[in-house]
Every structure is written in C-alpha cells, then in structure tokens.
Amino acid sequence: MGSTAPSRRTAKRSKSRSKPRAAALRIAVQKPDDEKLAQLREAHRRGKVVLFVGAGISMGLGLPPWSALIEHMARELGIDAHSFGDKGGYLTLAEYFRLRHGSIGPLRSWMDREWHSGDVRVESSRIHELLAKGRFPIIYTTNYDRWLETAFEHHKVKYTKIVSVADLAKLHPGVTQIIKFHGDLEDDASIVLDESSYFARLDFESPLDIKLRADVLGRSVVFIGYSLADVNIRYLFYKLSRLWKQSVPDVAQPVSYLFSPSANEVQQAVLAQWGIEMIPLARDDPSKALIEFLEAVVG
C-alpha cells in the first residue's frame, strides 16, 4: 500500500538539501548587493563618485554624540535638556543661543575643544585611511570637525578645503576637494547650526550649492555616516534628485547610493524614487560594516 509520508531516506535527503539553502539565504542577507557594488567599484575606478560624509564617521573616532551638544546648549541657557521639546528642536535652541550670546562663537569654541581632544587617534582609523587613499576627487562633508582633513595630512594625500566661494580659486587638477557643506570650525560665519543659517541653506542658492549642482552631473553620489531618520539629509536627497531633473530632464540620473548598517525595505522604496539605492550590510558593529563596504569599493 502506498503512503504520502516520505521515507526516512527521502526525508533525510530533503533535510540535508534544505540546510545549504538556509545558510545561503543568511549569507545573502549579510553581504551587500554584488551588482550594486560592481557598478560602484567601476564608477570609483573612473573617478566618477562624489562622496558625502556624515557624522557617523566622526562618531567612530569616539567623539561626543550630537546629544552632548544639545545638552551643553541647554545647560548654558538654563533649560532642561530633556524637556525643551515644547520650545523647539535643536535648530531653535541654537538660534536662541545665538540671540542670547550675540553670536554662535562660544558654541563653536566648545565644539572645537570637545571634538579635537588629544585622545583622538585618527591615524588608527581604517575608515579615514580608506577615505584618504580612495579615488574620490570630490568629498562633501556636513561635519564641522577637522578629522577628515587631518587624515589626509597623516596619509600624505593632497587636498583642498573649500568653505567659501573664495576657496574655489585654490582648486588644483588632480587634488581632492573637501567641501565643508555645513561650515568649518575655523570660521564662525560658515557654521550651519541655527534656524536662520539652516533656512538659508535650504534655499540651495549659495555658491557652494551651485558648485554641488555641477559636481553631481554625470557622477554617482555615495552617502556614508548618515542616519536615515535625519530629515535634513533626507531633504538633501530629495533636492539633489530635483536638481538633476531640472538641469538635464532628458538624461537618466546616475544611480546614487547610501550605505546602511541595516536593511530597511520602507526606506529603500522611498529613496529609490529619488534615484538612491541602499546598500545594507548587517553587522553587530556599524564601523566594521562600513570598513567592509569601503574596502569592497576602494579595493
């Protein structure tokens, strides 16, 4: 009499075949998309990648988190750092700080001291080494600190720092440009931190914004060190997409990429409409995940 139940031998054979498939699935989830990486490696090889570097890169050096800056502002203003939400966000708090102190200078000085302590060893940062030695002709950073520039100096790689329109005269062929898109701690007036400066940045009409439009034409943009929850950087994603469509509406926009230490299908779908592909690489340590990603791109 026949039976629908599999024999022991068949069941054993089926079980043995299922294990490799499950293991392969786990590996596929943990590895970045090979096709996307291949495209990105080729763009990097041809010098066609514009890099955007966010705060997550500096955090890997052990710098104080953004919350420390907010708590410092609140203390200086006599406000409870954990309950100032009804008074506005950190942009409003920074605006109030500027109004109370007459300038952002004291806050800029505090950031400079806190973020450039003698305990930081950028020379031991594999991430900064890869950034300095990679073939990235143009690097935009929204970080105020100087650790990216310091890494280039340590690894003896030439660069030109761009903070204002006056710096554009210093550009040299073949020398990496580091554009401090939200300002530099050596120049109070350049810092984008309070509401007024941030709203001015949203106009996207400054000389640096015009340069950005030109820089992204025909190039892929790669974002590292950014939080997907940061609405500021999400607005930048949206704006870059609009700039491309307005500038060259009949030409396909080069694919841009955002590295993420975790997968997120919701964010992936939203970013895709702006021409940005997520490359997730799940690891327990986000810094190690980023190193693995950069090594795969830079080689």
CSV table of C-alpha atoms in Angstrom, one decimal:
chain,number,residue,atom,x,y,z
A,1,MET,CA,0.0,0.0,0.0
A,2,GLY,CA,1.4,3.4,-0.9
A,3,SER,CA,1.9,6.3,1.5
A,4,THR,CA,2.2,10.1,1.2
A,5,ALA,CA,4.7,10.2,4.0
A,6,PRO,CA,8.3,10.4,2.8
A,7,SER,CA,10.6,7.6,3.6
A,8,ARG,CA,13.4,8.2,6.2
A,9,ARG,CA,16.0,8.2,3.4
A,10,THR,CA,14.0,10.8,1.4
A,11,ALA,CA,13.3,12.9,4.4
A,12,LYS,CA,17.0,12.8,5.3
A,13,ARG,CA,17.9,13.8,1.8
A,14,SER,CA,15.4,16.7,1.8
A,15,LYS,CA,16.7,17.9,5.1
A,16,SER,CA,20.3,17.9,4.0
A,17,ARG,CA,19.4,19.9,0.9
A,18,SER,CA,17.5,22.5,2.9
A,19,LYS,CA,20.4,23.4,5.1
A,20,PRO,CA,22.6,24.8,2.4
A,21,ARG,CA,19.7,26.9,1.1
A,22,ALA,CA,19.0,28.4,4.5
A,23,ALA,CA,22.7,29.1,5.0
A,24,ALA,CA,22.9,30.7,1.6
A,25,LEU,CA,20.0,32.9,2.5
A,26,ARG,CA,21.6,34.1,5.6
A,27,ILE,CA,24.8,34.9,3.7
A,28,ALA,CA,22.9,36.8,1.1
A,29,VAL,CA,21.3,39.0,3.7
A,30,GLN,CA,24.6,39.7,5.3
A,31,LYS,CA,26.5,40.5,2.1
A,32,PRO,CA,26.0,43.8,0.2
A,33,ASP,CA,24.4,43.6,-3.3
A,34,ASP,CA,27.2,42.3,-5.6
A,35,GLU,CA,25.7,44.0,-8.7
A,36,LYS,CA,25.4,47.4,-7.0
A,37,LEU,CA,29.0,47.1,-5.6
A,38,ALA,CA,30.3,46.2,-9.0
A,39,GLN,CA,28.7,49.3,-10.5
A,40,LEU,CA,30.0,51.4,-7.7
A,41,ARG,CA,33.6,50.0,-7.9
A,42,GLU,CA,33.7,50.8,-11.6
A,43,ALA,CA,32.4,54.4,-11.0
A,44,HIS,CA,35.1,54.8,-8.3
A,45,ARG,CA,37.8,53.5,-10.6
A,46,ARG,CA,36.9,56.1,-13.2
A,47,GLY,CA,36.8,58.9,-10.6
A,48,LYS,CA,33.0,59.3,-11.1
A,49,VAL,CA,32.0,59.2,-7.4
A,50,VAL,CA,31.1,62.2,-5.3
A,51,LEU,CA,31.3,61.2,-1.6
A,52,PHE,CA,29.1,62.7,1.1
A,53,VAL,CA,30.4,62.1,4.7
A,54,GLY,CA,28.2,62.4,7.7
A,55,ALA,CA,28.5,62.5,11.5
A,56,GLY,CA,28.6,58.7,11.8
A,57,ILE,CA,32.2,58.8,10.5
A,58,SER,CA,33.4,61.1,13.3
A,59,MET,CA,31.5,59.1,15.9
A,60,GLY,CA,33.7,56.2,15.1
A,61,LEU,CA,36.6,58.2,16.4
A,62,GLY,CA,35.0,58.4,19.8
A,63,LEU,CA,33.8,62.0,19.5
A,64,PRO,CA,30.9,63.1,21.8
A,65,PRO,CA,27.4,62.3,20.3
A,66,TRP,CA,25.2,65.1,18.9
A,67,SER,CA,23.1,64.8,22.1
A,68,ALA,CA,26.1,66.2,24.1
A,69,LEU,CA,26.0,69.4,22.0
A,70,ILE,CA,22.2,69.8,22.7
A,71,GLU,CA,22.8,69.2,26.4
A,72,HIS,CA,25.6,71.8,26.5
A,73,MET,CA,23.4,74.4,24.8
A,74,ALA,CA,20.6,73.7,27.2
A,75,ARG,CA,22.8,74.0,30.3
A,76,GLU,CA,24.2,77.3,29.0
A,77,LEU,CA,20.7,78.6,28.5
A,78,GLY,CA,19.3,77.3,31.8
A,79,ILE,CA,16.9,74.9,30.1
A,80,ASP,CA,16.2,71.3,30.9
A,81,ALA,CA,17.8,69.3,28.1
A,82,HIS,CA,15.2,66.6,28.3
A,83,SER,CA,12.1,68.8,28.2
A,84,PHE,CA,12.9,71.6,25.8
A,85,GLY,CA,10.9,69.9,23.0
A,86,ASP,CA,7.9,72.3,23.6
A,87,LYS,CA,10.3,75.2,23.0
A,88,GLY,CA,11.5,73.8,19.6
A,89,GLY,CA,14.2,71.5,18.2
A,90,TYR,CA,17.9,71.8,18.3
A,91,LEU,CA,17.9,74.4,15.5
A,92,THR,CA,15.6,76.6,17.5
A,93,LEU,CA,17.8,76.1,20.6
A,94,ALA,CA,20.9,77.1,18.6
A,95,GLU,CA,19.1,80.1,17.3
A,96,TYR,CA,18.2,81.1,20.9
A,97,PHE,CA,21.8,80.5,22.0
A,98,ARG,CA,23.0,82.9,19.2
A,99,LEU,CA,20.4,85.6,20.2
A,100,ARG,CA,21.4,85.3,23.9
A,101,HIS,CA,25.1,85.3,23.3
A,102,GLY,CA,25.2,87.7,20.3
A,103,SER,CA,26.9,85.0,18.1
A,104,ILE,CA,27.5,81.3,17.7
A,105,GLY,CA,31.1,81.9,18.7
A,106,PRO,CA,31.0,80.5,22.2
A,107,LEU,CA,29.3,77.3,21.0
A,108,ARG,CA,31.7,76.9,18.1
A,109,SER,CA,34.6,77.2,20.6
A,110,TRP,CA,33.1,74.5,22.8
A,111,MET,CA,32.6,72.2,19.8
A,112,ASP,CA,36.2,72.8,18.8
A,113,ARG,CA,37.6,71.9,22.2
A,114,GLU,CA,35.3,68.8,22.7
A,115,TRP,CA,35.8,67.4,19.3
A,116,HIS,CA,39.5,67.9,18.9
A,117,SER,CA,40.9,66.5,22.2
A,118,GLY,CA,44.3,64.8,22.3
A,119,ASP,CA,42.6,61.4,22.9
A,120,VAL,CA,41.5,61.1,19.3
A,121,ARG,CA,43.8,58.9,17.1
A,122,VAL,CA,42.7,59.4,13.5
A,123,GLU,CA,45.9,57.6,12.3
A,124,SER,CA,44.5,54.4,13.7
A,125,SER,CA,41.1,54.8,11.9
A,126,ARG,CA,40.8,52.3,9.0
A,127,ILE,CA,37.8,54.2,7.7
A,128,HIS,CA,39.7,57.5,7.5
A,129,GLU,CA,42.6,55.7,5.8
A,130,LEU,CA,40.3,54.4,3.1
A,131,LEU,CA,38.7,57.8,2.6
A,132,ALA,CA,42.1,59.4,2.2
A,133,LYS,CA,43.6,56.7,-0.1
A,134,GLY,CA,40.4,56.2,-2.2
A,135,ARG,CA,39.9,57.7,-5.6
A,136,PHE,CA,37.3,60.3,-4.5
A,137,PRO,CA,38.0,63.5,-6.4
A,138,ILE,CA,35.2,65.4,-4.5
A,139,ILE,CA,34.2,64.8,-0.9
A,140,TYR,CA,31.4,66.8,0.7
A,141,THR,CA,31.0,66.7,4.4
A,142,THR,CA,28.4,68.1,6.7
A,143,ASN,CA,30.8,67.6,9.7
A,144,TYR,CA,32.3,70.7,11.3
A,145,ASP,CA,35.4,68.9,12.7
A,146,ARG,CA,38.8,68.7,11.0
A,147,TRP,CA,39.4,64.9,11.3
A,148,LEU,CA,38.9,64.2,7.6
A,149,GLU,CA,41.5,66.8,6.7
A,150,THR,CA,43.8,65.5,9.4
A,151,ALA,CA,43.6,62.0,8.0
A,152,PHE,CA,44.6,63.3,4.5
A,153,GLU,CA,47.6,65.1,6.1
A,154,HIS,CA,48.6,62.0,8.0
A,155,HIS,CA,48.5,59.8,4.9
A,156,LYS,CA,50.3,62.5,2.9
A,157,VAL,CA,47.4,62.9,0.4
A,158,LYS,CA,47.0,66.4,-1.0
A,159,TYR,CA,43.6,68.1,-0.6
A,160,THR,CA,42.0,71.5,-0.9
A,161,LYS,CA,39.5,72.5,1.7
A,162,ILE,CA,36.5,74.5,0.4
A,163,VAL,CA,34.5,76.5,2.9
A,164,SER,CA,33.5,79.6,1.0
A,165,VAL,CA,33.5,80.9,-2.6
A,166,ALA,CA,36.9,82.4,-2.0
A,167,ASP,CA,38.4,79.0,-1.7
A,168,LEU,CA,37.4,78.0,-5.2
A,169,ALA,CA,40.4,79.9,-6.5
A,170,LYS,CA,42.6,77.3,-4.7
A,171,LEU,CA,41.5,74.3,-6.7
A,172,HIS,CA,44.2,72.3,-8.5
A,173,PRO,CA,43.7,69.5,-11.0
A,174,GLY,CA,44.1,66.0,-9.5
A,175,VAL,CA,43.8,67.3,-5.9
A,176,THR,CA,40.9,66.0,-3.8
A,177,GLN,CA,38.4,68.7,-2.9
A,178,ILE,CA,36.9,68.5,0.7
A,179,ILE,CA,33.9,70.8,0.7
A,180,LYS,CA,32.6,71.7,4.2
A,181,PHE,CA,29.0,71.9,3.3
A,182,HIS,CA,27.7,72.9,6.7
A,183,GLY,CA,30.8,75.0,7.6
A,184,ASP,CA,34.1,74.7,9.4
A,185,LEU,CA,35.0,75.3,13.0
A,186,GLU,CA,37.7,77.8,11.9
A,187,ASP,CA,35.0,80.1,10.5
A,188,ASP,CA,32.1,81.1,12.7
A,189,ALA,CA,30.2,82.7,9.8
A,190,SER,CA,30.3,79.4,7.8
A,191,ILE,CA,28.6,77.3,10.5
A,192,VAL,CA,25.1,76.0,9.6
A,193,LEU,CA,23.6,75.2,13.0
A,194,ASP,CA,20.9,77.6,14.0
A,195,GLU,CA,17.5,78.1,12.3
A,196,SER,CA,18.5,81.2,10.3
A,197,SER,CA,21.6,79.6,8.8
A,198,TYR,CA,19.8,76.3,8.1
A,199,PHE,CA,16.9,78.0,6.4
A,200,ALA,CA,19.4,79.9,4.2
A,201,ARG,CA,21.0,76.6,3.4
A,202,LEU,CA,17.6,75.2,2.3
A,203,ASP,CA,17.4,77.8,-0.5
A,204,PHE,CA,20.2,76.0,-2.3
A,205,GLU,CA,21.3,79.2,-4.0
A,206,SER,CA,24.7,79.8,-2.4
A,207,PRO,CA,27.9,79.4,-4.4
A,208,LEU,CA,28.5,76.0,-2.8
A,209,ASP,CA,25.1,74.9,-3.8
A,210,ILE,CA,25.8,75.9,-7.4
A,211,LYS,CA,29.0,74.0,-7.3
A,212,LEU,CA,27.2,71.0,-5.9
A,213,ARG,CA,24.8,71.0,-8.9
A,214,ALA,CA,27.8,71.0,-11.3
A,215,ASP,CA,29.7,68.3,-9.3
A,216,VAL,CA,26.8,65.8,-9.3
A,217,LEU,CA,26.2,66.0,-13.0
A,218,GLY,CA,27.4,62.7,-14.6
A,219,ARG,CA,28.5,61.3,-11.3
A,220,SER,CA,27.2,58.9,-8.7
A,221,VAL,CA,26.8,60.2,-5.2
A,222,VAL,CA,27.6,57.9,-2.2
A,223,PHE,CA,26.4,58.8,1.3
A,224,ILE,CA,28.1,57.3,4.3
A,225,GLY,CA,27.8,58.1,8.0
A,226,TYR,CA,24.2,59.4,7.8
A,227,SER,CA,21.1,58.4,9.8
A,228,LEU,CA,18.0,57.7,7.7
A,229,ALA,CA,16.0,59.4,10.5
A,230,ASP,CA,17.8,62.7,9.8
A,231,VAL,CA,15.2,64.8,7.9
A,232,ASN,CA,18.0,67.3,6.9
A,233,ILE,CA,19.9,64.7,4.9
A,234,ARG,CA,16.6,63.4,3.5
A,235,TYR,CA,15.8,66.8,2.2
A,236,LEU,CA,19.2,66.8,0.6
A,237,PHE,CA,18.4,63.5,-1.2
A,238,TYR,CA,15.2,65.0,-2.5
A,239,LYS,CA,16.8,68.2,-3.6
A,240,LEU,CA,19.6,66.5,-5.5
A,241,SER,CA,17.0,64.5,-7.4
A,242,ARG,CA,15.1,67.6,-8.3
A,243,LEU,CA,18.2,69.5,-9.3
A,244,TRP,CA,19.1,66.7,-11.7
A,245,LYS,CA,15.7,66.6,-13.3
A,246,GLN,CA,15.6,70.3,-13.7
A,247,SER,CA,19.1,70.6,-15.1
A,248,VAL,CA,19.0,67.6,-17.6
A,249,PRO,CA,15.4,66.4,-17.8
A,250,ASP,CA,16.1,64.1,-20.8
A,251,VAL,CA,19.1,62.4,-19.4
A,252,ALA,CA,18.9,59.5,-16.9
A,253,GLN,CA,20.3,60.4,-13.5
A,254,PRO,CA,23.3,58.3,-12.5
A,255,VAL,CA,22.4,56.0,-9.6
A,256,SER,CA,23.5,57.2,-6.2
A,257,TYR,CA,24.0,55.0,-3.1
A,258,LEU,CA,23.5,55.2,0.6
A,259,PHE,CA,25.4,52.7,2.8
A,260,SER,CA,23.4,51.5,5.8
A,261,PRO,CA,24.4,49.0,8.5
A,262,SER,CA,20.9,47.6,8.4
A,263,ALA,CA,18.2,46.7,5.9
A,264,ASN,CA,15.0,48.7,5.7
A,265,GLU,CA,12.5,48.0,3.0
A,266,VAL,CA,10.4,51.1,3.7
A,267,GLN,CA,13.4,53.5,3.4
A,268,GLN,CA,14.7,51.6,0.4
A,269,ALA,CA,11.4,52.2,-1.5
A,270,VAL,CA,11.3,55.9,-0.6
A,271,LEU,CA,14.9,56.5,-1.5
A,272,ALA,CA,14.5,54.7,-4.8
A,273,GLN,CA,12.1,57.3,-6.1
A,274,TRP,CA,14.9,59.8,-5.7
A,275,GLY,CA,17.5,57.7,-7.6
A,276,ILE,CA,19.2,56.5,-4.4
A,277,GLU,CA,19.9,52.8,-3.9
A,278,MET,CA,20.5,51.5,-0.4
A,279,ILE,CA,23.4,49.1,0.2
A,280,PRO,CA,22.8,47.5,3.6
A,281,LEU,CA,25.4,45.4,5.3
A,282,ALA,CA,24.2,44.0,8.6
A,283,ARG,CA,26.9,43.7,11.2
A,284,ASP,CA,27.0,43.9,15.0
A,285,ASP,CA,29.5,46.8,14.8
A,286,PRO,CA,28.5,49.6,12.3
A,287,SER,CA,32.1,50.7,12.0
A,288,LYS,CA,33.2,47.3,10.9
A,289,ALA,CA,30.4,47.2,8.4
A,290,LEU,CA,31.4,50.5,6.9
A,291,ILE,CA,35.1,49.3,6.7
A,292,GLU,CA,34.0,46.2,4.8
A,293,PHE,CA,31.9,48.3,2.4
A,294,LEU,CA,34.7,50.8,1.7
A,295,GLU,CA,37.2,48.1,1.2
A,296,ALA,CA,34.9,46.5,-1.3
A,297,VAL,CA,34.6,49.8,-3.2
A,298,VAL,CA,38.2,51.1,-2.9
A,299,GLY,CA,39.9,47.8,-3.1
